[in-house]
Short mmCIF file of C-alpha atoms in Angstrom, two decimals:
data_model
loop_
_atom_site.label_atom_id
_atom_site.label_comp_id
_atom_site.label_asym_id
_atom_site.label_seq_id
_atom_site.Cartn_x
_atom_site.Cartn_y
_atom_site.Cartn_z
CA MET A 95 -79.50 -32.37 -124.21
CA PRO A 96 -76.28 -34.41 -124.45
CA GLU A 97 -76.59 -35.28 -120.76
CA VAL A 98 -79.98 -36.87 -121.48
CA PHE A 99 -78.59 -39.16 -124.19
CA LYS A 100 -75.83 -40.26 -121.86
CA ALA A 101 -78.31 -41.02 -119.07
CA LEU A 102 -80.54 -43.03 -121.42
CA GLU A 103 -77.57 -45.11 -122.48
CA GLU A 104 -76.53 -45.79 -118.89
CA ALA A 105 -80.08 -46.76 -117.91
CA SER A 106 -80.26 -49.32 -120.72
CA TYR A 107 -77.84 -51.71 -118.98
CA GLY A 108 -79.06 -54.41 -116.64
CA HIS A 109 -82.58 -55.38 -115.67
CA GLN A 110 -85.26 -53.41 -113.83
CA HIS A 111 -88.87 -54.02 -112.89
CA SER A 112 -91.48 -52.56 -115.24
CA TYR A 113 -94.40 -50.11 -114.93
CA GLY A 114 -92.73 -47.76 -112.50
CA LYS A 115 -91.45 -50.33 -110.02
CA ASP A 116 -87.81 -49.62 -110.87
CA GLU A 117 -85.14 -47.76 -108.93
CA TYR A 118 -84.88 -44.98 -111.52
CA THR A 119 -88.56 -44.08 -111.14
CA ALA A 120 -88.30 -44.09 -107.35
CA ARG A 121 -85.27 -41.81 -107.55
CA ALA A 122 -86.95 -39.37 -109.94
CA VAL A 123 -90.02 -39.15 -107.71
CA GLU A 124 -87.78 -38.19 -104.82
CA ASP A 125 -86.01 -35.65 -107.02
CA PHE A 126 -89.36 -33.98 -107.69
CA ARG A 127 -90.28 -34.05 -104.01
CA LYS A 128 -87.05 -32.26 -103.12
CA ILE A 129 -88.16 -29.41 -105.38
CA PHE A 130 -91.92 -29.34 -104.80
CA GLY A 131 -92.22 -30.78 -101.30
CA GLU A 132 -93.01 -34.02 -99.53
CA GLY A 133 -96.41 -35.41 -100.31
CA THR A 134 -96.18 -34.49 -103.99
CA GLU A 135 -97.49 -37.43 -106.02
CA VAL A 136 -95.75 -37.99 -109.36
CA PHE A 137 -96.95 -39.90 -112.42
CA PHE A 138 -94.84 -40.21 -115.57
CA VAL A 139 -96.47 -40.13 -119.00
CA TYR A 140 -95.38 -40.09 -122.64
CA ASN A 141 -96.28 -36.60 -123.85
CA GLY A 142 -97.79 -33.22 -123.03
CA THR A 143 -101.27 -33.97 -124.33
CA GLY A 144 -101.28 -37.15 -122.26
CA ALA A 145 -100.14 -35.22 -119.20
CA ASN A 146 -103.01 -32.76 -119.55
CA ILE A 147 -105.53 -35.56 -120.09
CA VAL A 148 -104.38 -37.40 -116.96
CA ALA A 149 -104.19 -34.21 -114.87
CA LEU A 150 -107.68 -33.02 -115.78
CA SER A 151 -109.43 -36.40 -116.01
CA ALA A 152 -108.35 -37.28 -112.48
CA PHE A 153 -110.63 -34.57 -111.10
CA MET A 154 -113.34 -34.30 -113.75
CA ARG A 155 -116.64 -35.95 -114.55
CA PRO A 156 -118.09 -35.71 -118.08
CA TYR A 157 -120.61 -33.07 -117.00
CA HIS A 158 -117.85 -30.78 -115.70
CA ALA A 159 -116.21 -27.89 -117.54
CA VAL A 160 -112.70 -26.42 -117.66
CA ILE A 161 -112.22 -22.65 -117.96
CA CYS A 162 -109.16 -21.76 -120.04
CA ALA A 163 -107.75 -19.06 -122.26
CA GLU A 164 -108.88 -19.18 -125.89
CA THR A 165 -105.23 -19.68 -126.85
CA ALA A 166 -104.69 -22.57 -124.39
CA HIS A 167 -102.85 -25.58 -125.76
CA ILE A 168 -105.65 -27.85 -124.54
CA ASN A 169 -108.06 -25.85 -126.71
CA VAL A 170 -105.99 -25.13 -129.81
CA ASP A 171 -103.30 -27.77 -130.21
CA GLU A 172 -104.53 -31.06 -128.79
CA CYS A 173 -107.06 -32.04 -131.45
CA GLY A 174 -109.98 -32.05 -129.00
CA ALA A 175 -108.23 -34.68 -126.87
CA ILE A 176 -109.35 -33.28 -123.51
CA GLU A 177 -113.00 -33.17 -124.50
CA LYS A 178 -112.88 -36.60 -126.13
CA GLN A 179 -110.97 -38.42 -123.41
CA SER A 180 -112.47 -36.78 -120.32
CA GLY A 181 -115.86 -35.98 -121.80
CA CYS A 182 -115.82 -32.53 -120.18
CA LYS A 183 -116.40 -29.20 -121.88
CA LEU A 184 -113.86 -26.41 -122.41
CA LEU A 185 -115.10 -22.90 -121.66
CA THR A 186 -112.71 -20.53 -123.44
CA VAL A 187 -111.94 -16.91 -122.69
CA PRO A 188 -110.47 -14.39 -125.20
CA THR A 189 -107.34 -12.66 -123.85
CA PHE A 190 -104.90 -10.08 -125.15
CA ASN A 191 -101.78 -11.77 -123.81
CA GLY A 192 -102.75 -15.39 -123.14
CA LYS A 193 -103.26 -14.77 -119.41
CA LEU A 194 -106.47 -15.36 -117.49
CA THR A 195 -107.60 -13.03 -114.73
CA VAL A 196 -110.30 -13.37 -112.09
CA GLY A 197 -112.39 -10.88 -114.06
CA LEU A 198 -112.16 -12.99 -117.21
CA ILE A 199 -112.90 -16.22 -115.34
CA GLU A 200 -116.05 -14.64 -113.88
CA ASN A 201 -117.59 -14.61 -117.37
CA HIS A 202 -118.17 -18.36 -117.03
CA MET A 203 -119.09 -18.46 -113.35
CA HIS A 204 -122.78 -19.18 -113.73
CA GLY A 205 -125.14 -22.10 -114.13
CA PHE A 206 -124.00 -23.82 -110.93
CA GLY A 207 -126.52 -26.42 -109.89
CA ASP A 208 -128.45 -26.07 -113.15
CA GLN A 209 -128.75 -29.51 -114.71
CA HIS A 210 -128.91 -27.97 -118.19
CA HIS A 211 -125.38 -26.52 -117.97
CA ALA A 212 -121.93 -28.05 -117.82
CA GLN A 213 -120.59 -27.33 -114.33
CA PRO A 214 -117.36 -25.30 -114.07
CA LYS A 215 -114.95 -27.46 -112.08
CA MET A 216 -111.42 -26.43 -113.02
CA VAL A 217 -109.40 -23.49 -114.24
CA SER A 218 -106.48 -24.38 -116.51
CA LEU A 219 -103.53 -21.99 -116.74
CA THR A 220 -100.50 -22.29 -119.01
CA GLN A 221 -97.14 -21.16 -117.58
CA CYS A 222 -95.52 -19.73 -119.67
CA THR A 223 -98.59 -18.95 -121.74
CA GLU A 224 -98.92 -19.86 -125.39
CA LEU A 225 -98.04 -16.23 -126.16
CA GLY A 226 -94.80 -16.38 -124.19
CA THR A 227 -96.06 -14.31 -121.27
CA VAL A 228 -95.57 -15.22 -117.61
CA TYR A 229 -97.97 -15.20 -114.66
CA THR A 230 -96.53 -13.62 -111.52
CA LYS A 231 -96.88 -15.22 -108.10
CA GLU A 232 -99.49 -12.64 -107.14
CA GLU A 233 -101.57 -13.26 -110.26
CA LEU A 234 -101.50 -17.01 -109.72
CA ARG A 235 -102.41 -16.75 -106.06
CA GLU A 236 -105.35 -14.49 -106.83
CA ILE A 237 -106.74 -16.95 -109.39
CA CYS A 238 -106.19 -19.98 -107.17
CA ASP A 239 -107.80 -18.31 -104.17
CA TYR A 240 -110.80 -17.29 -106.25
CA ALA A 241 -111.20 -20.78 -107.74
CA HIS A 242 -110.93 -22.50 -104.36
CA GLU A 243 -113.42 -20.09 -102.78
CA HIS A 244 -115.91 -21.23 -105.41
CA GLY A 245 -115.25 -24.93 -104.91
CA MET A 246 -113.11 -25.23 -108.04
CA LEU A 247 -109.60 -26.54 -108.73
CA VAL A 248 -106.64 -25.18 -110.71
CA HIS A 249 -104.50 -27.02 -113.25
CA MET A 250 -101.25 -25.66 -114.61
CA ASP A 251 -99.93 -26.70 -118.01
CA GLY A 252 -96.23 -26.30 -117.27
CA ALA A 253 -94.78 -27.36 -120.60
CA ARG A 254 -92.47 -24.34 -120.34
CA LEU A 255 -92.47 -23.94 -116.57
CA GLY A 256 -88.67 -23.71 -116.52
CA ASN A 257 -88.76 -20.58 -118.65
CA ALA A 258 -91.22 -18.97 -116.22
CA VAL A 259 -89.09 -19.87 -113.19
CA ALA A 260 -86.00 -18.50 -114.91
CA HIS A 261 -87.79 -15.27 -115.84
CA LEU A 262 -89.20 -14.68 -112.36
CA GLY A 263 -86.04 -15.75 -110.54
CA CYS A 264 -88.06 -17.77 -108.05
CA GLU A 265 -88.20 -21.32 -106.74
CA PRO A 266 -90.44 -23.68 -108.78
CA ARG A 267 -92.61 -24.37 -105.74
CA GLU A 268 -93.35 -20.66 -105.29
CA ILE A 269 -95.41 -20.46 -108.49
CA THR A 270 -97.03 -23.88 -108.25
CA ARG A 271 -97.77 -25.60 -104.96
CA ASP A 272 -97.33 -22.56 -102.73
CA VAL A 273 -99.82 -20.40 -104.64
CA GLY A 274 -102.48 -23.11 -104.66
CA ILE A 275 -102.05 -25.04 -107.91
CA ASP A 276 -103.76 -28.42 -107.48
CA VAL A 277 -102.14 -30.36 -110.31
CA LEU A 278 -99.21 -29.59 -112.62
CA SER A 279 -98.32 -30.94 -116.05
CA PHE A 280 -94.53 -30.71 -115.86
CA GLY A 281 -92.81 -30.42 -119.23
CA GLY A 282 -89.91 -32.65 -120.22
CA THR A 283 -89.61 -32.45 -123.99
CA LYS A 284 -89.50 -28.65 -123.97
CA ASN A 285 -86.77 -28.84 -121.32
CA GLY A 286 -84.20 -30.84 -123.26
CA MET A 287 -85.59 -34.35 -122.83
CA MET A 288 -86.02 -36.89 -125.63
CA PHE A 289 -89.53 -37.89 -124.53
CA GLY A 290 -91.69 -37.98 -121.44
CA GLU A 291 -93.63 -35.64 -119.17
CA ALA A 292 -94.74 -35.78 -115.55
CA VAL A 293 -98.01 -35.06 -113.77
CA LEU A 294 -97.53 -33.70 -110.25
CA PHE A 295 -100.47 -33.77 -107.84
CA PHE A 296 -100.30 -31.33 -104.94
CA ASN A 297 -103.96 -31.95 -104.21
CA THR A 298 -103.76 -35.70 -103.69
CA GLU A 299 -107.48 -36.39 -103.26
CA PRO A 300 -107.85 -38.31 -106.57
CA VAL A 301 -104.45 -40.05 -106.51
CA LYS A 302 -105.78 -43.53 -105.75
CA GLU A 303 -107.62 -43.40 -109.11
CA VAL A 304 -104.87 -41.81 -111.21
CA ALA A 305 -103.13 -45.08 -112.07
CA PHE A 306 -106.33 -46.25 -113.76
CA VAL A 307 -106.82 -42.92 -115.53
CA ARG A 308 -103.24 -43.04 -116.85
CA LYS A 309 -103.58 -46.61 -118.08
CA GLN A 310 -106.90 -45.95 -119.81
CA ALA A 311 -105.39 -42.85 -121.45
CA MET A 312 -102.63 -45.07 -122.90
CA GLN A 313 -99.95 -43.14 -121.00
CA LEU A 314 -98.44 -45.93 -118.88
CA HIS A 315 -94.91 -46.69 -120.08
CA SER A 316 -93.79 -50.26 -119.40
CA LYS A 317 -90.12 -49.20 -119.29
CA SER A 318 -90.72 -46.26 -117.01
CA ARG A 319 -87.04 -45.92 -116.15
CA PHE A 320 -86.33 -44.32 -119.52
CA ILE A 321 -88.62 -41.41 -118.71
CA ALA A 322 -87.55 -41.22 -115.07
CA VAL A 323 -83.80 -41.15 -115.71
CA GLN A 324 -84.22 -38.21 -118.04
CA PHE A 325 -86.05 -36.23 -115.37
CA SER A 326 -83.40 -37.01 -112.76
CA THR A 327 -80.80 -35.80 -115.24
CA VAL A 328 -82.42 -32.47 -116.14
CA LEU A 329 -83.42 -31.76 -112.54
CA LYS A 330 -79.89 -32.43 -111.27
CA GLU A 331 -78.04 -29.22 -110.47
CA ASP A 332 -80.89 -27.22 -112.09
CA LEU A 333 -79.88 -28.23 -115.62
CA TRP A 334 -83.47 -27.61 -116.79
CA LEU A 335 -83.43 -24.08 -115.36
CA ARG A 336 -80.03 -23.20 -116.75
CA GLY A 337 -81.16 -24.31 -120.20
CA ALA A 338 -84.38 -22.32 -119.88
CA ALA A 339 -82.58 -19.19 -118.73
CA HIS A 340 -80.24 -19.39 -121.71
CA ALA A 341 -83.19 -19.82 -124.11
CA ASN A 342 -84.86 -16.78 -122.55
CA ARG A 343 -81.74 -14.67 -123.03
CA MET A 344 -81.48 -15.67 -126.68
CA ALA A 345 -85.14 -14.78 -127.26
CA GLN A 346 -84.58 -11.38 -125.67
CA LYS A 347 -81.60 -10.79 -127.93
CA LEU A 348 -83.57 -11.87 -130.98
CA ALA A 349 -86.49 -9.58 -130.14
CA THR A 350 -84.21 -6.60 -129.47
CA GLU A 351 -82.36 -7.03 -132.76
CA ALA A 352 -85.44 -7.83 -134.85
CA GLU A 353 -87.40 -4.81 -133.61
CA ASN A 354 -84.85 -2.55 -135.27
CA ILE A 355 -85.60 -4.00 -138.70
CA PRO A 356 -88.21 -2.17 -140.82
CA GLY A 357 -91.21 -4.42 -141.43
CA VAL A 358 -90.91 -6.33 -138.15
CA ARG A 359 -93.26 -5.64 -135.25
CA VAL A 360 -92.96 -7.69 -132.07
CA THR A 361 -96.51 -8.19 -130.78
CA GLN A 362 -96.03 -9.61 -127.27
CA VAL A 363 -93.74 -8.73 -124.41
CA VAL A 364 -90.87 -11.24 -124.48
CA GLU A 365 -90.67 -12.88 -121.06
CA ALA A 366 -89.66 -16.42 -122.00
CA ASN A 367 -88.10 -18.14 -125.01
CA GLU A 368 -90.69 -17.19 -127.65
CA VAL A 369 -90.88 -14.15 -129.89
CA PHE A 370 -94.12 -13.26 -131.68
CA ALA A 371 -93.82 -10.84 -134.57
CA ILE A 372 -95.75 -9.54 -137.55
CA ILE A 373 -93.71 -9.59 -140.76
CA PRO A 374 -94.63 -9.01 -144.42
CA ARG A 375 -96.81 -11.90 -145.56
CA GLU A 376 -94.99 -12.36 -148.86
CA LYS A 377 -91.69 -12.91 -147.08
CA ILE A 378 -92.80 -15.73 -144.76
CA LYS A 379 -92.28 -18.66 -147.14
CA VAL A 380 -88.95 -17.29 -148.35
CA LEU A 381 -87.69 -17.07 -144.76
CA GLN A 382 -89.12 -20.48 -143.80
CA GLU A 383 -87.17 -22.16 -146.59
CA LYS A 384 -83.94 -20.92 -145.01
CA CYS A 385 -84.91 -21.22 -141.34
CA PHE A 386 -88.18 -22.89 -140.38
CA PHE A 387 -90.65 -21.32 -137.96
CA TYR A 388 -94.41 -21.50 -137.45
CA VAL A 389 -97.03 -19.05 -138.62
CA TRP A 390 -99.02 -18.19 -135.50
CA ASP A 391 -101.84 -16.08 -136.95
CA GLU A 392 -102.17 -16.44 -140.69
CA HIS A 393 -104.72 -13.64 -140.98
CA ALA A 394 -102.50 -11.14 -139.17
CA SER A 395 -99.24 -12.41 -140.73
CA GLU A 396 -97.96 -13.11 -137.22
CA VAL A 397 -95.17 -15.66 -136.75
CA ARG A 398 -93.52 -17.34 -133.78
CA TRP A 399 -89.78 -17.71 -133.29
CA VAL A 400 -88.56 -20.01 -130.51
CA CYS A 401 -85.11 -20.28 -128.92
CA SER A 402 -83.84 -23.35 -127.08
CA PHE A 403 -81.14 -24.44 -124.64
CA ASP A 404 -78.63 -24.76 -127.48
CA THR A 405 -79.48 -21.63 -129.48
CA THR A 406 -76.29 -19.61 -129.81
CA GLU A 407 -75.72 -15.89 -130.22
CA SER A 408 -74.34 -16.61 -133.68
CA ASP A 409 -77.62 -18.40 -134.51
CA VAL A 410 -79.53 -15.27 -133.54
CA ILE A 411 -77.23 -12.96 -135.46
CA GLU A 412 -77.41 -15.17 -138.53
CA PHE A 413 -81.21 -15.13 -138.46
CA VAL A 414 -81.36 -11.38 -137.86
CA ASN A 415 -79.06 -10.85 -140.84
CA LEU A 416 -81.39 -13.04 -142.89
CA LEU A 417 -84.31 -10.85 -141.86
CA ARG A 418 -82.44 -7.70 -142.87
CA GLU A 419 -81.47 -9.24 -146.19
CA GLU A 420 -85.04 -10.20 -147.07
CA LEU A 421 -86.97 -7.29 -145.54
CA CYS A 422 -84.77 -4.26 -146.06
#
């Protein structure tokens, strides 16, 4: 976002203490606490994979296991980082829409106390999910209550949390701390920032050890102010939420227009800023050369289109016209 570049420039003047002892970091921590409540502990890191490693490793021992959706970013897109860095095991669950339920989690609720089995310790949820779907407050509360009743904890990968908040029209705290989430990976780079993420601990039991976990995971930034000032900027006056809401609207428009084109089938309900669609396989490379996007499921010829804070209606129309030109 332009506001982020301006803030980075302003923060580059003068001298500040390093490793989070600067005034910008202190200010950003307070900004988070205004949103998520006093007592929230905040640790800044470089990237999303690092955030998830720090969040999970703070609670886990190598003989523990994390239950997650088969499509979870920690399982599919982090090159085995969680298992390598924390030593714990991922227990994956197939889903139709990327969302876990208590019933699905129950499939892995066994082997407790058996020294031959990795011990389920955490449930990891992605909000929005990797398929662009959104957990409701009720769904989150049910999962958190179930996990806590069984002595487990809940992590939320909130790389796109802003899109979920915008979709639900709620306060950020309502779908995180208030429903029982123990630790949140809060996305920065998918909310208009240049770099940086944050790990928010609502369950502060392991906090005294987190600084060591972060350092060992190579996620401690010496010039912390350059991450912190970006967060203060996007959190100010709900800039992150306004950008997310706009991206959601553009994705809705794209899905609505694309569904009317023969050969396009939208495969997931569009609740955030991502559109998943099946298109003719032979047309994918032709379209990618003119407007890049990722292939989500190569076997099914399913692709993913993503809108951002600066996607315009003319961008959507131009892409839809390109689809019509190539597919019709």
